[in-house]
Amino acid sequence: MPQASGPGIGDGETSVARRNFQMNFDLVLQNIQQLNILAGEGESYIRATSRGAQLAQQHLIPLQLYSNGIFMFNGPFRSYQEASTQQCMQDLMDGYFPSELQDRFADGVPFQVHDRREEEFKERRPWAEFPGKGQAVVGGTEGEKSTDSLGHAYCTLSQIPDRKLTMDQFLNRLPKVVVKAGRVIDIRDSLKASLQGSSDAPNSHAVTLIDTPVLQAMKERLELHETARDVTTLRVKSEDGEHTYIMKMRFSETIGHLRQYLDKHRWTDTPAYDIISAFPQRCYSEDSQTLLSCGLTPNAALLLRTRPAPPQ
């Protein structure tokens, strides 16, 4: 699964990003279709149950694309003016699984996209206009609010069709900290980490893996196939940009192997070409170099360029 790498959009770059960012709906949909194939869309896997095992389908990430922003999972609405939304969409336009989801879905996961580009997500009346006696957003006293209840309220609010509520706006409505069972809990940070799929989000319960003979046997089988994990995903665009080749190769394979795979699926009379990367700008001309030594792991985007004819 191609995954975005490198730094995201920093605070100092936000204004520049907002000026340069342009949403390309067709490109996002096209690349999501390819990413879904790599993520195993429609494939079944074996899921352990209390009675043995059963076939199950992969979960899908719901994604709604509006003219002025997106809904991912259960929200909140995220405007294209937000730097994090721009980074997410830019990752998809570049053909990569969004970097903000990589901690939560290390191997990628298919998207279920709803193309609503002709619709604008509109804002609802402010909270002050709701009639009736004021009530807490979640039940119980303030000292008993939990991240689970707040998360439920968050999902409920963000599903209101006409409510435009960014993640930061929602978090700012919450208390900075609450006290639960004698512990001070940082609600905003923990909920934000959970919603963004961070692996640093606190777990609601502890899990203990008990060592058994079956577990040992499984570990041994995994160790035998450890080398199978050294796989990179390459996206290679043709000279005219009209075709993209996606392939999975081992770290130990070479530029020469890459050429062989490409030549096998291209016209036999194709002119000589160079394999280059735009960032960093580099031409991979040594067929004996491995993909690992070239830094083309665990994923990379490459371009083909017609080799100039030698001077007469």
CSV table of C-alpha atoms in Angstrom, one decimal:
chain,number,residue,atom,x,y,z
A,1,MET,CA,0.0,0.0,0.0
A,2,PRO,CA,1.6,3.3,-1.1
A,3,GLN,CA,1.9,5.5,2.0
A,4,ALA,CA,2.8,9.2,2.2
A,5,SER,CA,6.2,9.9,3.8
A,6,GLY,CA,8.0,13.0,4.9
A,7,PRO,CA,6.8,16.0,6.9
A,8,GLY,CA,3.3,17.3,6.7
A,9,ILE,CA,2.2,20.9,6.3
A,10,GLY,CA,3.6,22.9,9.1
A,11,ASP,CA,2.2,26.0,10.6
A,12,GLY,CA,4.7,28.2,8.7
A,13,GLU,CA,3.6,26.7,5.4
A,14,THR,CA,-0.1,26.9,6.0
A,15,SER,CA,-0.7,30.1,4.2
A,16,VAL,CA,1.3,29.0,1.2
A,17,ALA,CA,-0.5,25.7,1.1
A,18,ARG,CA,-3.9,27.4,1.2
A,19,ARG,CA,-2.9,29.5,-1.8
A,20,ASN,CA,-1.5,26.6,-3.8
A,21,PHE,CA,-4.0,23.8,-2.9
A,22,GLN,CA,-6.5,22.9,-5.5
A,23,MET,CA,-8.9,20.0,-5.1
A,24,ASN,CA,-9.0,17.6,-8.0
A,25,PHE,CA,-12.0,15.3,-7.5
A,26,ASP,CA,-11.4,13.1,-10.5
A,27,LEU,CA,-7.8,12.4,-9.5
A,28,VAL,CA,-8.8,11.6,-5.9
A,29,LEU,CA,-11.5,9.2,-7.1
A,30,GLN,CA,-9.1,7.6,-9.7
A,31,ASN,CA,-6.3,7.1,-7.1
A,32,ILE,CA,-8.7,5.8,-4.4
A,33,GLN,CA,-9.9,3.1,-6.9
A,34,GLN,CA,-6.3,2.0,-7.4
A,35,LEU,CA,-5.5,2.2,-3.6
A,36,ASN,CA,-8.6,0.1,-2.9
A,37,ILE,CA,-7.4,-2.7,-5.2
A,38,LEU,CA,-4.0,-2.7,-3.3
A,39,ALA,CA,-5.8,-2.7,0.0
A,40,GLY,CA,-7.8,-5.9,-1.0
A,41,GLU,CA,-11.2,-4.4,-1.6
A,42,GLY,CA,-13.8,-7.1,-1.8
A,43,GLU,CA,-11.4,-9.8,-0.6
A,44,SER,CA,-12.3,-12.0,2.4
A,45,TYR,CA,-10.1,-12.8,5.3
A,46,ILE,CA,-10.3,-15.4,8.1
A,47,ARG,CA,-11.5,-13.9,11.4
A,48,ALA,CA,-11.2,-15.9,14.6
A,49,THR,CA,-14.4,-16.4,16.6
A,50,SER,CA,-15.3,-18.0,19.9
A,51,ARG,CA,-16.4,-21.1,17.9
A,52,GLY,CA,-13.5,-21.3,15.5
A,53,ALA,CA,-13.2,-19.0,12.5
A,54,GLN,CA,-15.3,-17.4,9.7
A,55,LEU,CA,-14.8,-15.5,6.5
A,56,ALA,CA,-15.2,-11.7,6.9
A,57,GLN,CA,-15.0,-8.7,4.6
A,58,GLN,CA,-12.6,-5.8,5.3
A,59,HIS,CA,-14.1,-2.7,6.9
A,60,LEU,CA,-14.3,0.3,4.7
A,61,ILE,CA,-13.5,4.0,5.5
A,62,PRO,CA,-16.6,6.1,4.7
A,63,LEU,CA,-15.5,9.3,2.9
A,64,GLN,CA,-17.9,12.0,1.5
A,65,LEU,CA,-16.5,14.6,-0.8
A,66,TYR,CA,-18.4,17.9,-0.8
A,67,SER,CA,-17.6,21.0,-2.9
A,68,ASN,CA,-16.3,22.8,0.2
A,69,GLY,CA,-14.9,19.9,2.3
A,70,ILE,CA,-15.0,16.3,3.4
A,71,PHE,CA,-16.6,13.9,5.9
A,72,MET,CA,-14.4,11.0,6.9
A,73,PHE,CA,-15.7,8.3,9.3
A,74,ASN,CA,-18.5,10.0,11.3
A,75,GLY,CA,-17.1,13.5,10.9
A,76,PRO,CA,-16.6,16.2,11.8
A,77,PHE,CA,-16.9,18.2,8.6
A,78,ARG,CA,-13.4,19.3,7.5
A,79,SER,CA,-13.1,22.3,5.2
A,80,TYR,CA,-10.6,22.4,2.3
A,81,GLN,CA,-9.3,25.5,4.0
A,82,GLU,CA,-7.9,23.4,6.9
A,83,ALA,CA,-4.2,22.4,6.5
A,84,SER,CA,-4.9,18.9,7.7
A,85,THR,CA,-7.6,18.4,5.1
A,86,GLN,CA,-5.4,19.7,2.4
A,87,GLN,CA,-2.6,17.3,3.4
A,88,CYS,CA,-5.0,14.4,3.4
A,89,MET,CA,-6.4,15.1,0.0
A,90,GLN,CA,-2.9,15.9,-1.4
A,91,ASP,CA,-1.7,12.5,-0.2
A,92,LEU,CA,-4.6,10.9,-2.2
A,93,MET,CA,-4.0,13.1,-5.3
A,94,ASP,CA,-0.3,12.0,-5.1
A,95,GLY,CA,-1.5,8.3,-5.1
A,96,TYR,CA,-0.7,7.6,-1.4
A,97,PHE,CA,-2.7,6.3,1.5
A,98,PRO,CA,-3.2,9.4,3.8
A,99,SER,CA,-0.4,9.8,6.3
A,100,GLU,CA,-2.9,10.7,9.1
A,101,LEU,CA,-4.4,7.2,8.9
A,102,GLN,CA,-1.2,5.2,8.7
A,103,ASP,CA,-0.8,4.6,12.5
A,104,ARG,CA,-4.3,3.2,12.6
A,105,PHE,CA,-4.2,1.3,9.4
A,106,ALA,CA,-0.6,0.3,8.8
A,107,ASP,CA,-1.4,-1.9,5.8
A,108,GLY,CA,-4.0,0.4,4.3
A,109,VAL,CA,-7.8,-0.1,4.1
A,110,PRO,CA,-10.3,0.5,1.3
A,111,PHE,CA,-12.4,3.7,1.1
A,112,GLN,CA,-16.2,3.8,0.5
A,113,VAL,CA,-16.5,7.1,-1.4
A,114,HIS,CA,-19.6,9.2,-1.9
A,115,ASP,CA,-19.0,11.8,-4.6
A,116,ARG,CA,-21.0,14.9,-3.6
A,117,ARG,CA,-18.9,17.5,-5.2
A,118,GLU,CA,-22.0,19.3,-6.6
A,119,GLU,CA,-23.2,19.9,-3.0
A,120,GLU,CA,-22.0,22.5,-0.5
A,121,PHE,CA,-22.1,21.5,3.1
A,122,LYS,CA,-24.1,24.2,4.8
A,123,GLU,CA,-23.9,25.6,8.3
A,124,ARG,CA,-26.7,25.1,10.8
A,125,ARG,CA,-28.0,27.7,13.3
A,126,PRO,CA,-25.6,28.4,16.2
A,127,TRP,CA,-26.1,26.6,19.6
A,128,ALA,CA,-27.5,29.8,21.2
A,129,GLU,CA,-30.7,29.5,19.0
A,130,PHE,CA,-31.7,26.1,20.4
A,131,PRO,CA,-34.9,26.5,22.5
A,132,GLY,CA,-35.5,25.1,25.9
A,133,LYS,CA,-33.5,24.6,29.1
A,134,GLY,CA,-29.8,24.2,28.6
A,135,GLN,CA,-28.5,20.6,29.1
A,136,ALA,CA,-25.1,19.0,29.1
A,137,VAL,CA,-24.0,17.6,25.8
A,138,VAL,CA,-23.5,14.2,27.5
A,139,GLY,CA,-25.2,12.7,30.5
A,140,GLY,CA,-23.9,12.7,34.1
A,141,THR,CA,-22.1,15.3,36.1
A,142,GLU,CA,-19.1,17.1,34.6
A,143,GLY,CA,-16.7,15.2,36.7
A,144,GLU,CA,-18.0,11.9,35.3
A,145,LYS,CA,-17.6,12.7,31.6
A,146,SER,CA,-15.6,10.1,29.8
A,147,THR,CA,-13.8,10.1,26.4
A,148,ASP,CA,-16.3,7.5,25.2
A,149,SER,CA,-19.4,9.7,25.9
A,150,LEU,CA,-17.7,12.7,24.5
A,151,GLY,CA,-16.7,10.7,21.4
A,152,HIS,CA,-20.4,9.7,21.0
A,153,ALA,CA,-21.5,13.3,21.3
A,154,TYR,CA,-18.8,14.2,18.7
A,155,CYS,CA,-20.1,11.7,16.2
A,156,THR,CA,-23.7,12.7,16.9
A,157,LEU,CA,-23.0,16.4,16.3
A,158,SER,CA,-20.9,15.8,13.2
A,159,GLN,CA,-23.7,13.8,11.6
A,160,ILE,CA,-26.2,16.7,11.7
A,161,PRO,CA,-26.5,17.3,7.9
A,162,ASP,CA,-26.3,21.1,8.0
A,163,ARG,CA,-23.8,21.5,10.8
A,164,LYS,CA,-20.4,22.7,9.7
A,165,LEU,CA,-18.2,21.9,12.7
A,166,THR,CA,-14.4,21.4,12.3
A,167,MET,CA,-12.5,19.1,14.6
A,168,ASP,CA,-10.7,22.1,16.3
A,169,GLN,CA,-14.0,23.9,16.8
A,170,PHE,CA,-15.6,20.8,18.5
A,171,LEU,CA,-12.6,20.2,20.7
A,172,ASN,CA,-12.6,23.8,21.8
A,173,ARG,CA,-16.1,23.4,23.1
A,174,LEU,CA,-15.0,20.7,25.5
A,175,PRO,CA,-13.4,21.2,28.9
A,176,LYS,CA,-9.6,21.0,28.8
A,177,VAL,CA,-9.5,18.4,31.6
A,178,VAL,CA,-12.1,16.4,33.6
A,179,VAL,CA,-11.8,14.3,36.7
A,180,LYS,CA,-13.0,10.7,36.5
A,181,ALA,CA,-12.4,8.1,39.3
A,182,GLY,CA,-10.0,10.4,41.0
A,183,ARG,CA,-7.9,10.8,37.8
A,184,VAL,CA,-7.4,14.0,35.8
A,185,ILE,CA,-8.0,13.3,32.1
A,186,ASP,CA,-6.9,15.5,29.3
A,187,ILE,CA,-10.1,15.3,27.2
A,188,ARG,CA,-9.0,17.4,24.2
A,189,ASP,CA,-5.7,15.7,23.5
A,190,SER,CA,-6.9,12.2,24.1
A,191,LEU,CA,-10.0,12.6,22.0
A,192,LYS,CA,-8.1,14.3,19.2
A,193,ALA,CA,-5.5,11.5,19.1
A,194,SER,CA,-8.3,8.9,19.0
A,195,LEU,CA,-10.2,10.6,16.2
A,196,GLN,CA,-7.0,11.0,14.1
A,197,GLY,CA,-6.2,7.3,14.6
A,198,SER,CA,-3.0,7.9,16.6
A,199,SER,CA,-1.4,4.9,18.2
A,200,ASP,CA,-0.7,7.1,21.2
A,201,ALA,CA,-4.4,7.3,22.1
A,202,PRO,CA,-5.0,5.8,25.5
A,203,ASN,CA,-6.6,2.3,25.5
A,204,SER,CA,-9.9,1.8,27.4
A,205,HIS,CA,-8.7,-1.5,28.7
A,206,ALA,CA,-5.5,-3.6,29.0
A,207,VAL,CA,-4.9,-6.7,26.9
A,208,THR,CA,-2.6,-9.5,28.0
A,209,LEU,CA,-1.4,-12.0,25.5
A,210,ILE,CA,-0.9,-15.4,27.2
A,211,ASP,CA,1.8,-17.6,25.9
A,212,THR,CA,0.6,-21.1,24.8
A,213,PRO,CA,2.0,-23.8,22.5
A,214,VAL,CA,-0.3,-22.7,19.7
A,215,LEU,CA,1.0,-19.1,20.0
A,216,GLN,CA,4.6,-20.4,19.8
A,217,ALA,CA,3.8,-22.4,16.7
A,218,MET,CA,2.2,-19.3,15.1
A,219,LYS,CA,5.3,-17.2,15.9
A,220,GLU,CA,7.6,-19.8,14.3
A,221,ARG,CA,5.5,-19.7,11.1
A,222,LEU,CA,5.7,-15.9,11.1
A,223,GLU,CA,9.5,-16.0,11.5
A,224,LEU,CA,9.7,-18.3,8.5
A,225,HIS,CA,7.9,-15.8,6.4
A,226,GLU,CA,9.6,-12.7,7.8
A,227,THR,CA,11.4,-11.9,4.5
A,228,ALA,CA,8.0,-11.6,2.8
A,229,ARG,CA,7.5,-8.4,4.7
A,230,ASP,CA,10.4,-6.7,2.9
A,231,VAL,CA,8.2,-5.6,0.1
A,232,THR,CA,7.9,-2.1,-1.5
A,233,THR,CA,5.1,-0.7,-3.6
A,234,LEU,CA,6.1,1.3,-6.6
A,235,ARG,CA,3.9,3.6,-8.7
A,236,VAL,CA,5.5,4.4,-12.1
A,237,LYS,CA,4.0,6.9,-14.5
A,238,SER,CA,4.6,6.5,-18.2
A,239,GLU,CA,6.3,9.2,-20.3
A,240,ASP,CA,3.1,10.8,-21.4
A,241,GLY,CA,1.5,10.5,-17.9
A,242,GLU,CA,-1.4,8.6,-19.3
A,243,HIS,CA,-0.6,5.2,-17.7
A,244,THR,CA,0.5,4.3,-14.2
A,245,TYR,CA,2.1,1.0,-13.4
A,246,ILE,CA,1.7,-0.3,-9.8
A,247,MET,CA,4.0,-3.2,-8.7
A,248,LYS,CA,5.2,-4.8,-5.5
A,249,MET,CA,8.8,-5.8,-5.4
A,250,ARG,CA,11.3,-7.1,-2.8
A,251,PHE,CA,13.8,-4.7,-1.3
A,252,SER,CA,16.6,-6.9,-2.6
A,253,GLU,CA,15.4,-6.6,-6.3
A,254,THR,CA,17.2,-4.2,-8.5
A,255,ILE,CA,16.6,-1.4,-11.0
A,256,GLY,CA,17.3,-4.0,-13.7
A,257,HIS,CA,14.5,-6.1,-12.4
A,258,LEU,CA,12.2,-3.1,-12.4
A,259,ARG,CA,13.1,-2.5,-16.1
A,260,GLN,CA,12.3,-6.1,-16.9
A,261,TYR,CA,8.9,-5.9,-15.3
A,262,LEU,CA,8.1,-2.6,-17.1
A,263,ASP,CA,9.3,-3.8,-20.5
A,264,LYS,CA,7.2,-7.0,-20.2
A,265,HIS,CA,4.0,-4.8,-20.1
A,266,ARG,CA,5.0,-2.1,-22.5
A,267,TRP,CA,5.3,-1.9,-26.3
A,268,THR,CA,8.3,-3.7,-27.7
A,269,ASP,CA,9.3,-0.7,-29.8
A,270,THR,CA,9.2,1.7,-26.9
A,271,PRO,CA,12.1,4.2,-27.1
A,272,ALA,CA,14.9,4.0,-24.5
A,273,TYR,CA,13.9,5.6,-21.3
A,274,ASP,CA,15.2,6.8,-17.9
A,275,ILE,CA,13.6,6.0,-14.5
A,276,ILE,CA,13.6,9.1,-12.4
A,277,SER,CA,12.0,10.5,-9.2
A,278,ALA,CA,10.7,14.0,-8.8
A,279,PHE,CA,11.5,14.2,-5.1
A,280,PRO,CA,14.4,13.9,-4.6
A,281,GLN,CA,15.3,14.6,-8.2
A,282,ARG,CA,17.3,11.6,-9.2
A,283,CYS,CA,17.9,9.3,-12.2
A,284,TYR,CA,18.2,5.6,-11.5
A,285,SER,CA,20.6,4.4,-14.2
A,286,GLU,CA,22.5,1.7,-12.5
A,287,ASP,CA,20.7,-1.6,-13.1
A,288,SER,CA,22.7,-3.4,-10.5
A,289,GLN,CA,21.5,-1.2,-7.6
A,290,THR,CA,18.9,-2.7,-5.2
A,291,LEU,CA,15.7,-0.8,-4.5
A,292,LEU,CA,16.7,-0.7,-0.8
A,293,SER,CA,20.1,1.0,-1.7
A,294,CYS,CA,18.2,3.5,-3.9
A,295,GLY,CA,15.9,4.4,-1.1
A,296,LEU,CA,12.8,3.2,-3.0
A,297,THR,CA,11.3,1.6,0.1
A,298,PRO,CA,8.7,1.0,1.6
A,299,ASN,CA,7.0,2.9,-1.3
A,300,ALA,CA,8.0,5.3,-4.0
A,301,ALA,CA,6.6,7.3,-6.9
A,302,LEU,CA,8.6,7.2,-10.1
A,303,LEU,CA,8.4,8.7,-13.6
A,304,LEU,CA,9.6,7.4,-17.0
A,305,ARG,CA,11.3,9.9,-19.3
A,306,THR,CA,12.3,9.3,-22.9
A,307,ARG,CA,16.1,9.2,-23.1
A,308,PRO,CA,17.5,12.0,-25.3
A,309,ALA,CA,19.1,10.8,-28.5
A,310,PRO,CA,22.9,10.9,-28.4
A,311,PRO,CA,24.5,13.8,-30.2
A,312,GLN,CA,25.5,13.1,-33.8
